[in-house]
Amino acid sequence: MNSKNLLTALAASSFLLMSSPTFSQETREFSVSTVLSDAFPWGQAAVKWAELVEERSEGRMKLTIYPNAQLVSGDQTREFSAMRSGIIDMAVASTINWSPQVPELNLFSLPFLMPDAAAIDAITQGEAGQAIFEAIEKRGVIPLAWGENGFRELSNSRGPISQPDDLKGLKVRVVGSPLFLDTFNTLGANPTQMSWADAQPALTTGAVDGQENPLSVFDVARIDQVGQKHLTLWRYMADPLVFGVNQRVWNSLSTEDQTLLKEAAIEAGAWEIAKSRAELVETLERIKERGVEVSELTPEQHSAFVEATQSVYEKWVPRIGEDLFTKAKAAVDAR
């Protein structure tokens, strides 16, 4: 081949390499774990994140969502460990589910610490929130943004609840956190830890009397159909969500893609929080229309529950961290 033909061949090869999508753009796919599907705000947060990332990366990054804790065989409390080890790339996760590995996250489960949405924001968007993100990162997961699963309200089949004594002997299904057991035991209830798959038949048969979950879960999961005809709005704890990434995955990304991923997470989280809060009134109306008796604690009744659960603080604040708790409490008081 003469030099002229060689140059022509090289030029043609270069054109093919530049124009072929196979060579010009390689798509990286990442797994994203969630506990709830996109029928719930939690799952919708993950979908929004995935959409923003795919759009802004022009298809270079694809987030594939695995709801119902599929990647850990339904055991949601194993999610953080699976992320840290690289089994899961990313997650939109509950602070409750990560708290066994990150004790600081138990802050949000302290009973009656956050009386309203402004209190949640005061913690997550302030010094306490930053300290919690640092604690998560130290354990091998990069936190990017906050979302929200909402305040967990109490339902039961026995009757209205307006004072601590109303919980005495009440068999309540709770999530797999020792702090939840301590809170309900302190109030005289009989808490039982079980998965949601086990909880629904247990509620149906009366093996347990009640459960606690955000209003969105009560509504979409139709908890009223398993004997839960009494719902108490007591806002005893809130469950922020965390958008997180495995540390090795994060380090493998360019600075540009790290920024893209984080900004998309912040935007998706803010969108989901606003959407969730805006829908609460309508959600509550749907629940009432199904014949559920809804009651809300008065300030005096709320104070009685706060006083009744002080021993939980004495046990758990040292585990969470005195300094972190002080920052959080100051933020709530100053909101």
Tab-separated table of C-alpha atoms in Angstrom:
chain	number	residue	atom	x	y	z
A	1	MET	CA	0.000	0.000	0.000
A	2	ASN	CA	1.438	3.382	-0.985
A	3	SER	CA	1.533	6.317	1.423
A	4	LYS	CA	-1.509	8.003	-0.129
A	5	ASN	CA	-3.674	4.885	0.247
A	6	LEU	CA	-2.399	4.382	3.798
A	7	LEU	CA	-3.434	7.893	4.802
A	8	THR	CA	-6.853	7.368	3.232
A	9	ALA	CA	-7.333	4.112	5.159
A	10	LEU	CA	-6.289	5.712	8.464
A	11	ALA	CA	-8.668	8.622	7.919
A	12	ALA	CA	-11.543	6.225	7.212
A	13	SER	CA	-10.741	4.227	10.356
A	14	SER	CA	-10.652	7.369	12.489
A	15	PHE	CA	-14.033	8.453	11.119
A	16	LEU	CA	-15.592	5.101	11.955
A	17	LEU	CA	-14.231	5.160	15.493
A	18	MET	CA	-15.537	8.666	16.123
A	19	SER	CA	-18.953	8.092	14.571
A	20	SER	CA	-19.712	4.656	16.017
A	21	PRO	CA	-21.786	4.826	19.243
A	22	THR	CA	-20.109	1.621	20.402
A	23	PHE	CA	-16.770	3.408	20.647
A	24	SER	CA	-17.823	6.989	21.379
A	25	GLN	CA	-20.075	6.304	24.350
A	26	GLU	CA	-19.860	3.484	26.816
A	27	THR	CA	-22.824	3.132	29.194
A	28	ARG	CA	-22.050	2.251	32.798
A	29	GLU	CA	-24.906	0.570	34.626
A	30	PHE	CA	-25.284	0.750	38.416
A	31	SER	CA	-27.637	-1.065	40.780
A	32	VAL	CA	-29.824	1.031	43.104
A	33	SER	CA	-31.474	-0.608	46.104
A	34	THR	CA	-34.747	0.581	47.632
A	35	VAL	CA	-37.140	-1.044	50.076
A	36	LEU	CA	-40.352	0.315	48.542
A	37	SER	CA	-41.417	0.403	44.893
A	38	ASP	CA	-42.437	3.444	42.877
A	39	ALA	CA	-45.998	3.037	44.165
A	40	PHE	CA	-44.616	4.903	47.192
A	41	PRO	CA	-42.776	8.256	47.447
A	42	TRP	CA	-39.624	6.378	48.530
A	43	GLY	CA	-39.476	4.412	45.290
A	44	GLN	CA	-40.426	7.495	43.291
A	45	ALA	CA	-37.352	9.262	44.679
A	46	ALA	CA	-35.130	6.552	43.198
A	47	VAL	CA	-36.910	6.725	39.836
A	48	LYS	CA	-36.485	10.512	39.716
A	49	TRP	CA	-32.779	10.170	40.501
A	50	ALA	CA	-32.310	7.569	37.757
A	51	GLU	CA	-34.146	9.712	35.204
A	52	LEU	CA	-32.100	12.812	35.981
A	53	VAL	CA	-28.798	10.930	35.855
A	54	GLU	CA	-29.537	9.204	32.554
A	55	GLU	CA	-30.743	12.433	30.958
A	56	ARG	CA	-27.861	14.614	32.139
A	57	SER	CA	-25.180	12.037	31.379
A	58	GLU	CA	-26.723	11.569	27.904
A	59	GLY	CA	-26.982	7.858	28.561
A	60	ARG	CA	-23.433	7.337	29.854
A	61	MET	CA	-24.788	6.413	33.307
A	62	LYS	CA	-27.790	4.179	33.875
A	63	LEU	CA	-29.226	3.513	37.344
A	64	THR	CA	-31.205	0.250	37.515
A	65	ILE	CA	-33.582	0.165	40.484
A	66	TYR	CA	-34.178	-2.973	42.546
A	67	PRO	CA	-37.152	-2.370	44.901
A	68	ASN	CA	-38.343	-4.509	47.804
A	69	ALA	CA	-34.755	-5.008	49.030
A	70	GLN	CA	-34.295	-7.634	46.297
A	71	LEU	CA	-30.511	-7.399	46.389
A	72	VAL	CA	-30.424	-8.534	50.029
A	73	SER	CA	-33.201	-11.144	49.735
A	74	GLY	CA	-35.685	-8.866	51.477
A	75	ASP	CA	-33.539	-8.343	54.594
A	76	GLN	CA	-33.382	-4.556	54.502
A	77	THR	CA	-31.117	-4.265	57.563
A	78	ARG	CA	-28.338	-5.925	55.500
A	79	GLU	CA	-28.446	-3.218	52.842
A	80	PHE	CA	-25.645	-1.050	54.259
A	81	SER	CA	-23.274	-3.995	54.643
A	82	ALA	CA	-24.049	-5.087	51.081
A	83	MET	CA	-23.293	-1.582	49.826
A	84	ARG	CA	-20.059	-1.383	51.742
A	85	SER	CA	-18.886	-4.713	50.325
A	86	GLY	CA	-19.817	-3.748	46.759
A	87	ILE	CA	-22.795	-6.069	46.255
A	88	ILE	CA	-24.943	-2.952	45.853
A	89	ASP	CA	-23.674	0.123	43.973
A	90	MET	CA	-26.136	2.726	45.204
A	91	ALA	CA	-29.262	3.074	47.338
A	92	VAL	CA	-32.043	5.346	48.447
A	93	ALA	CA	-32.180	4.054	51.979
A	94	SER	CA	-33.926	4.424	55.316
A	95	THR	CA	-31.956	5.766	58.260
A	96	ILE	CA	-33.623	3.020	60.321
A	97	ASN	CA	-32.274	0.232	58.127
A	98	TRP	CA	-28.724	1.607	58.193
A	99	SER	CA	-28.703	2.332	61.935
A	100	PRO	CA	-27.312	-1.107	62.991
A	101	GLN	CA	-24.074	-0.242	61.159
A	102	VAL	CA	-24.181	3.551	61.677
A	103	PRO	CA	-25.296	4.180	65.301
A	104	GLU	CA	-25.554	7.931	64.719
A	105	LEU	CA	-28.589	7.321	62.509
A	106	ASN	CA	-30.538	6.225	65.586
A	107	LEU	CA	-30.856	9.940	66.300
A	108	PHE	CA	-33.929	10.093	64.064
A	109	SER	CA	-35.582	7.229	65.957
A	110	LEU	CA	-35.402	8.936	69.356
A	111	PRO	CA	-39.057	9.256	70.378
A	112	PHE	CA	-40.677	12.666	69.953
A	113	LEU	CA	-37.405	14.490	69.156
A	114	MET	CA	-38.846	16.057	65.985
A	115	PRO	CA	-42.375	17.427	66.396
A	116	ASP	CA	-42.779	18.709	62.824
A	117	ALA	CA	-41.248	18.894	59.350
A	118	ALA	CA	-39.335	22.056	60.229
A	119	ALA	CA	-37.550	20.090	62.951
A	120	ILE	CA	-36.506	17.393	60.463
A	121	ASP	CA	-35.107	20.064	58.138
A	122	ALA	CA	-33.315	21.807	60.999
A	123	ILE	CA	-31.404	18.592	61.703
A	124	THR	CA	-30.725	17.304	58.191
A	125	GLN	CA	-29.744	20.695	56.741
A	126	GLY	CA	-27.577	21.781	59.666
A	127	GLU	CA	-24.467	20.763	61.589
A	128	ALA	CA	-26.061	17.581	62.884
A	129	GLY	CA	-26.932	16.450	59.366
A	130	GLN	CA	-23.386	17.094	58.186
A	131	ALA	CA	-21.981	15.141	61.153
A	132	ILE	CA	-24.242	12.202	60.278
A	133	PHE	CA	-23.075	12.255	56.649
A	134	GLU	CA	-19.469	12.187	57.892
A	135	ALA	CA	-20.287	9.171	60.075
A	136	ILE	CA	-21.778	7.334	57.076
A	137	GLU	CA	-18.770	8.125	54.884
A	138	LYS	CA	-16.330	6.864	57.524
A	139	ARG	CA	-18.037	3.477	57.234
A	140	GLY	CA	-17.533	3.106	53.499
A	141	VAL	CA	-20.596	4.665	51.852
A	142	ILE	CA	-20.716	8.142	50.298
A	143	PRO	CA	-23.926	10.012	51.254
A	144	LEU	CA	-25.151	12.491	48.661
A	145	ALA	CA	-28.554	13.841	49.651
A	146	TRP	CA	-31.571	13.532	51.922
A	147	GLY	CA	-35.044	12.254	51.072
A	148	GLU	CA	-37.984	11.489	53.350
A	149	ASN	CA	-40.177	8.539	54.267
A	150	GLY	CA	-42.203	10.662	56.681
A	151	PHE	CA	-43.394	10.530	60.274
A	152	ARG	CA	-44.338	7.073	61.490
A	153	GLU	CA	-47.890	7.033	62.852
A	154	LEU	CA	-49.476	4.344	65.021
A	155	SER	CA	-52.457	2.204	64.038
A	156	ASN	CA	-54.217	-0.602	65.876
A	157	SER	CA	-57.341	-2.729	65.961
A	158	ARG	CA	-58.138	-2.224	69.644
A	159	GLY	CA	-59.178	1.395	70.059
A	160	PRO	CA	-58.143	5.079	70.136
A	161	ILE	CA	-54.804	6.000	71.704
A	162	SER	CA	-54.440	9.331	73.458
A	163	GLN	CA	-52.224	8.608	76.474
A	164	PRO	CA	-49.333	6.264	77.315
A	165	ASP	CA	-51.601	3.943	79.331
A	166	ASP	CA	-53.562	3.166	76.151
A	167	LEU	CA	-50.559	1.227	74.851
A	168	LYS	CA	-50.311	-1.141	77.798
A	169	GLY	CA	-50.334	-4.730	76.561
A	170	LEU	CA	-50.792	-3.649	72.927
A	171	LYS	CA	-49.038	-6.099	70.602
A	172	VAL	CA	-47.275	-3.899	68.055
A	173	ARG	CA	-45.263	-4.941	65.009
A	174	VAL	CA	-42.074	-2.873	64.803
A	175	VAL	CA	-39.080	-2.748	62.465
A	176	GLY	CA	-35.806	-4.498	63.252
A	177	SER	CA	-34.264	-1.866	65.524
A	178	PRO	CA	-33.536	-2.325	69.256
A	179	LEU	CA	-34.424	1.323	69.858
A	180	PHE	CA	-37.984	0.683	68.663
A	181	LEU	CA	-38.285	-2.216	71.091
A	182	ASP	CA	-37.086	-0.012	73.947
A	183	THR	CA	-39.538	2.782	73.074
A	184	PHE	CA	-42.598	0.541	72.997
A	185	ASN	CA	-41.525	-1.499	76.009
A	186	THR	CA	-41.102	1.752	77.948
A	187	LEU	CA	-44.682	2.689	77.047
A	188	GLY	CA	-45.949	-0.680	78.326
A	189	ALA	CA	-46.685	-2.173	74.908
A	190	ASN	CA	-45.659	-5.633	73.710
A	191	PRO	CA	-43.528	-4.934	70.588
A	192	THR	CA	-42.623	-7.679	68.132
A	193	GLN	CA	-40.008	-7.362	65.392
A	194	MET	CA	-41.051	-8.897	62.084
A	195	SER	CA	-40.743	-8.291	58.361
A	196	TRP	CA	-43.633	-6.620	56.577
A	197	ALA	CA	-44.338	-9.864	54.720
A	198	ASP	CA	-44.963	-11.538	58.094
A	199	ALA	CA	-46.739	-8.530	59.585
A	200	GLN	CA	-49.708	-8.481	57.212
A	201	PRO	CA	-50.980	-11.991	58.044
A	202	ALA	CA	-50.217	-11.379	61.725
A	203	LEU	CA	-52.404	-8.259	61.660
A	204	THR	CA	-55.142	-10.106	59.794
A	205	THR	CA	-55.327	-12.951	62.329
A	206	GLY	CA	-54.936	-10.686	65.358
A	207	ALA	CA	-51.573	-12.162	66.337
A	208	VAL	CA	-50.520	-8.528	66.611
A	209	ASP	CA	-52.815	-5.586	67.367
A	210	GLY	CA	-51.019	-2.748	65.661
A	211	GLN	CA	-48.166	-1.347	63.612
A	212	GLU	CA	-46.417	1.955	62.906
A	213	ASN	CA	-45.645	3.371	59.459
A	214	PRO	CA	-45.792	6.615	57.468
A	215	LEU	CA	-49.213	7.627	56.139
A	216	SER	CA	-48.138	6.929	52.553
A	217	VAL	CA	-47.424	3.305	53.463
A	218	PHE	CA	-50.695	2.947	55.394
A	219	ASP	CA	-52.550	4.294	52.357
A	220	VAL	CA	-50.907	2.447	49.457
A	221	ALA	CA	-50.487	-0.852	51.327
A	222	ARG	CA	-54.170	-0.640	52.414
A	223	ILE	CA	-53.352	-1.386	56.033
A	224	ASP	CA	-56.973	-0.588	56.855
A	225	GLN	CA	-57.862	-3.916	55.213
A	226	VAL	CA	-55.997	-5.913	57.884
A	227	GLY	CA	-58.049	-4.761	60.837
A	228	GLN	CA	-56.330	-1.417	61.446
A	229	LYS	CA	-59.331	0.825	62.072
A	230	HIS	CA	-57.736	3.235	64.575
A	231	LEU	CA	-54.953	5.591	63.528
A	232	THR	CA	-53.131	7.957	65.891
A	233	LEU	CA	-51.174	10.910	64.527
A	234	TRP	CA	-48.446	11.195	67.150
A	235	ARG	CA	-45.320	11.885	65.036
A	236	TYR	CA	-43.176	9.939	67.455
A	237	MET	CA	-40.278	9.658	64.992
A	238	ALA	CA	-39.406	10.506	61.417
A	239	ASP	CA	-37.534	8.459	58.842
A	240	PRO	CA	-35.310	10.508	56.525
A	241	LEU	CA	-33.931	8.752	53.468
A	242	VAL	CA	-30.304	8.841	52.340
A	243	PHE	CA	-29.100	8.753	48.730
A	244	GLY	CA	-25.801	6.870	48.934
A	245	VAL	CA	-23.054	5.388	46.751
A	246	ASN	CA	-20.511	2.636	47.382
A	247	GLN	CA	-17.110	4.240	47.999
A	248	ARG	CA	-15.262	2.271	45.312
A	249	VAL	CA	-17.929	3.120	42.736
A	250	TRP	CA	-17.697	6.773	43.719
A	251	ASN	CA	-13.916	6.820	43.396
A	252	SER	CA	-14.165	5.243	39.940
A	253	LEU	CA	-16.175	8.188	38.610
A	254	SER	CA	-14.732	11.325	37.112
A	255	THR	CA	-15.118	14.556	39.058
A	256	GLU	CA	-17.665	15.653	36.466
A	257	ASP	CA	-19.781	12.522	36.946
A	258	GLN	CA	-19.516	12.719	40.739
A	259	THR	CA	-20.928	16.246	40.568
A	260	LEU	CA	-23.663	15.141	38.165
A	261	LEU	CA	-24.665	12.218	40.387
A	262	LYS	CA	-24.733	14.321	43.556
A	263	GLU	CA	-26.639	17.247	42.048
A	264	ALA	CA	-29.217	14.842	40.611
A	265	ALA	CA	-29.609	13.191	44.029
A	266	ILE	CA	-30.088	16.537	45.774
A	267	GLU	CA	-32.699	17.565	43.197
A	268	ALA	CA	-34.511	14.210	43.371
A	269	GLY	CA	-34.513	14.317	47.168
A	270	ALA	CA	-35.894	17.859	47.321
A	271	TRP	CA	-38.560	16.935	44.747
A	272	GLU	CA	-39.608	13.834	46.714
A	273	ILE	CA	-39.721	15.652	50.073
A	274	ALA	CA	-41.895	18.441	48.660
A	275	LYS	CA	-44.166	15.953	46.889
A	276	SER	CA	-44.563	13.756	49.974
A	277	ARG	CA	-45.445	16.654	52.246
A	278	ALA	CA	-47.845	18.192	49.734
A	279	GLU	CA	-49.768	14.914	49.446
A	280	LEU	CA	-50.261	14.307	53.186
A	281	VAL	CA	-53.663	16.054	53.480
A	282	GLU	CA	-55.087	14.185	50.491
A	283	THR	CA	-53.629	10.893	51.754
A	284	LEU	CA	-55.221	11.361	55.158
A	285	GLU	CA	-58.595	12.103	53.577
A	286	ARG	CA	-58.458	8.851	51.599
A	287	ILE	CA	-57.701	6.948	54.793
A	288	LYS	CA	-60.627	8.564	56.621
A	289	GLU	CA	-62.979	7.805	53.720
A	290	ARG	CA	-62.270	4.098	54.242
A	291	GLY	CA	-63.737	4.264	57.728
A	292	VAL	CA	-60.510	4.577	59.706
A	293	GLU	CA	-60.924	6.552	62.945
A	294	VAL	CA	-58.130	9.148	63.009
A	295	SER	CA	-57.091	10.991	66.156
A	296	GLU	CA	-54.297	13.497	66.742
A	297	LEU	CA	-52.525	14.139	70.026
A	298	THR	CA	-53.155	17.473	71.715
A	299	PRO	CA	-50.082	19.381	72.989
A	300	GLU	CA	-50.845	18.133	76.509
A	301	GLN	CA	-51.156	14.522	75.372
A	302	HIS	CA	-47.954	14.855	73.364
A	303	SER	CA	-46.123	16.114	76.463
A	304	ALA	CA	-47.250	13.045	78.396
A	305	PHE	CA	-45.677	10.753	75.811
A	306	VAL	CA	-42.472	12.822	75.797
A	307	GLU	CA	-42.191	12.473	79.569
A	308	ALA	CA	-42.972	8.751	79.481
A	309	THR	CA	-40.105	8.011	77.064
A	310	GLN	CA	-37.238	9.910	78.726
A	311	SER	CA	-35.553	6.699	79.851
A	312	VAL	CA	-35.024	5.817	76.173
A	313	TYR	CA	-32.845	8.939	75.854
A	314	GLU	CA	-30.811	8.001	78.906
A	315	LYS	CA	-29.943	4.674	77.284
A	316	TRP	CA	-29.525	5.705	73.663
A	317	VAL	CA	-28.001	9.210	73.599
A	318	PRO	CA	-24.595	7.895	74.778
A	319	ARG	CA	-24.674	5.341	71.941
A	320	ILE	CA	-25.660	7.945	69.363
A	321	GLY	CA	-23.211	10.558	70.648
A	322	GLU	CA	-23.774	13.323	73.183
A	323	ASP	CA	-22.328	16.003	70.889
A	324	LEU	CA	-24.485	14.966	67.938
A	325	PHE	CA	-27.613	14.905	70.088
A	326	THR	CA	-26.803	18.358	71.514
A	327	LYS	CA	-26.415	19.786	67.997
A	328	ALA	CA	-29.674	18.201	66.867
A	329	LYS	CA	-31.637	19.350	69.915
A	330	ALA	CA	-30.315	22.897	69.564
A	331	ALA	CA	-31.294	22.938	65.886
A	332	VAL	CA	-34.822	21.746	66.699
A	333	ASP	CA	-35.234	24.304	69.486
A	334	ALA	CA	-34.021	27.132	67.235
A	335	ARG	CA	-36.152	26.261	64.203
